[in-house]
Amino acid sequence: MASNSQKISVVTGGAGFLGSHLTDRLLAEGHRVIAIDNLITGNLKNIGHLAGNQNFSFIKHNVSNYIFLPEEKLDYVFHFASPASPIDYLELPIPTLKVGALGTHNTLGLAKAKRATFILASTSECYGDPLVHPQKEDYWGNVNPIGPRGVYDEAKRFAEAMTMAYHRYHDMDTKIVRIFNTYGPRMRLRDGRVVPAFIGQALSGTPLTIFGDGSQTRSFCFVSDLIDGIFRLAMSEFHEPVNIGNPREMTIKQFAEEILRITGTKSKIEYKPLPIDDPKVRQPDIGRAKKILGWEPRVPFEEGIVQTIDYFRGCLERGELGERSKI
Ligand code: NAD
Ligand code: UDP
C-alpha cells in the first residue's frame, strides 16, 4: 500500500520499450506505479523483473476505452501507449489513430478526475519531413496527413492539441515531450526500426537493409538519457512541448557502417526502396531542454550501442525474436 506521501504514477504503455524503462525510473524515485497496457506491441517480459514488487501493479487494458481506477488521487499520468515503429503503425493504422485520439482523451480525463499531472509522449514525427533543420519546438512541421505515416503523425499532433486544450481550458498541469529516435535494451528485435533491424541482421549474418540511398539522417538517443529528460520534464513547471533526443546526427549509411564495424559481421549491405514520406533529415535542437531542465544526453553512441548489441545477442541466443503478440 502507498503511504500518504508516496507519489502514485500511471504509465500507459508500461509493458513497452520506453514505458518499462520509465516505470523502473519512477519506482527508483520511490513512486508507486500502475502500468496499463494491452500488449499490442509490448511484452510482459519487459516488466517481468517487477513481479512481486509491492509498489508495482499491472492492468491489461486498452486505453482507447474508458479507464477505471479506484484510487481517489493520482500524482502523474504518463501517456506512453501507442504503436511507435513505422511497421507497427502501418500494420495497425486504426488502433494507432484511436490510442492517439481516444486514448489521449481518456488518459487526460483520468488525470483530470484524479488531479494528476499529465505527461504526453509525443514525437519528432510531429515535424514530419522537416523543412527546418535542426528541429526547434516552434517549428510547425511538414506532415502529409493522408500518407501512410499520417496515422501516427496526425494522431500525435491531435494528442498535443488535446493536451494543450486541457491545459488551457481545464487549467490542468500538462507536459508534452517530443521524443526523437531512442534506442536501447527492450526494443523488439523485429519491430522494424533501424536499430534492431541492423543489429539483428548483423548478428545473424544477413544483409543490412538500407532503405533508399542511406543519405537520410537520424539522431539516436540512448534510453537512459531519454528517461532522465522525461523525468525532469515531469517534475518541471513547463507546459509547452520539449524536444528530448540526442543531437548527434548521422546518415543511415554511416549508421550501417558503424554496426558492421562494431559487430565485426560479414554481412553485406542491401539497398531497398525508401518508404513513402520517410523524413530526409532529423536532429533535435535541445536548447529548450538544456535551458529549462538542465538536461543533455550523457551516454556516447559507442557506449549505448554496445549495450544494445549485447541485449539483442542475448535475445537471439534465447530465441526471442521479438514478434508482435497476436491479440
Ligand atoms: P512500444 O511499442 O515498445 O511501446 C508502446 C506500448 O504501448 C506497448 O507496450 C503497447 O502494447 C502499448 N499500447 C499500444 N496501444 C495501446 C492501447 N490502446 N492501450 C494500452 N496499451 C497500448 O513503443 P515505445 O518505443 O516504447 O514508444 C512509447 C511511446 O513513446 C509511444 O507513445 C511512442 O509514440 C513514443 N515515441 C517513441 C519513440 C522511440 O524512439 N522509441 C520516438 C518518439 C515517440
Ligand atoms: N531504415 C532502413 N532500413 C531498415 C529500417 C529502417 O534503412 O531496415 C531507415 C528508414 O527508412 C529511416 C531510418 O532508417 O530512414 C529510421 O527508421 P526507423 O524505422 O528506425 O524510424 P523513423 O525515424 O523513420 O521513425
PDB file of C-alpha atoms in Angstrom, residues 36 38 61-68 98-99 102-107:
ATOM      1  CA  ILE A  36      -1.645  -0.133 -18.102  1.00  0.00           C
ATOM      2  CA  ASN A  38      -2.989  -4.044 -23.850  1.00  0.00           C
ATOM      3  CA  HIS A  61      -6.423  -2.811 -20.725  1.00  0.00           C
ATOM      4  CA  ASN A  62      -6.887  -0.923 -23.980  1.00  0.00           C
ATOM      5  CA  VAL A  63      -6.719   2.755 -23.012  1.00  0.00           C
ATOM      6  CA  SER A  64      -8.733   3.736 -26.080  1.00  0.00           C
ATOM      7  CA  ASN A  65     -11.624   2.504 -23.920  1.00  0.00           C
ATOM      8  CA  TYR A  66     -12.725   4.107 -20.638  1.00  0.00           C
ATOM      9  CA  ILE A  67     -10.157   3.669 -17.866  1.00  0.00           C
ATOM     10  CA  PHE A  68     -11.406   2.895 -14.373  1.00  0.00           C
ATOM     11  CA  LYS A  98      -7.506   5.564 -31.703  1.00  0.00           C
ATOM     12  CA  VAL A  99      -4.855   5.452 -28.987  1.00  0.00           C
ATOM     13  CA  LEU A 102      -9.376   8.409 -27.810  1.00  0.00           C
ATOM     14  CA  GLY A 103      -6.549   7.104 -25.618  1.00  0.00           C
ATOM     15  CA  THR A 104      -5.265  10.634 -25.064  1.00  0.00           C
ATOM     16  CA  HIS A 105      -8.794  11.842 -24.279  1.00  0.00           C
ATOM     17  CA  ASN A 106      -9.312   9.023 -21.762  1.00  0.00           C
ATOM     18  CA  THR A 107      -5.945   9.481 -20.071  1.00  0.00           C
TER      19      THR A 107
END
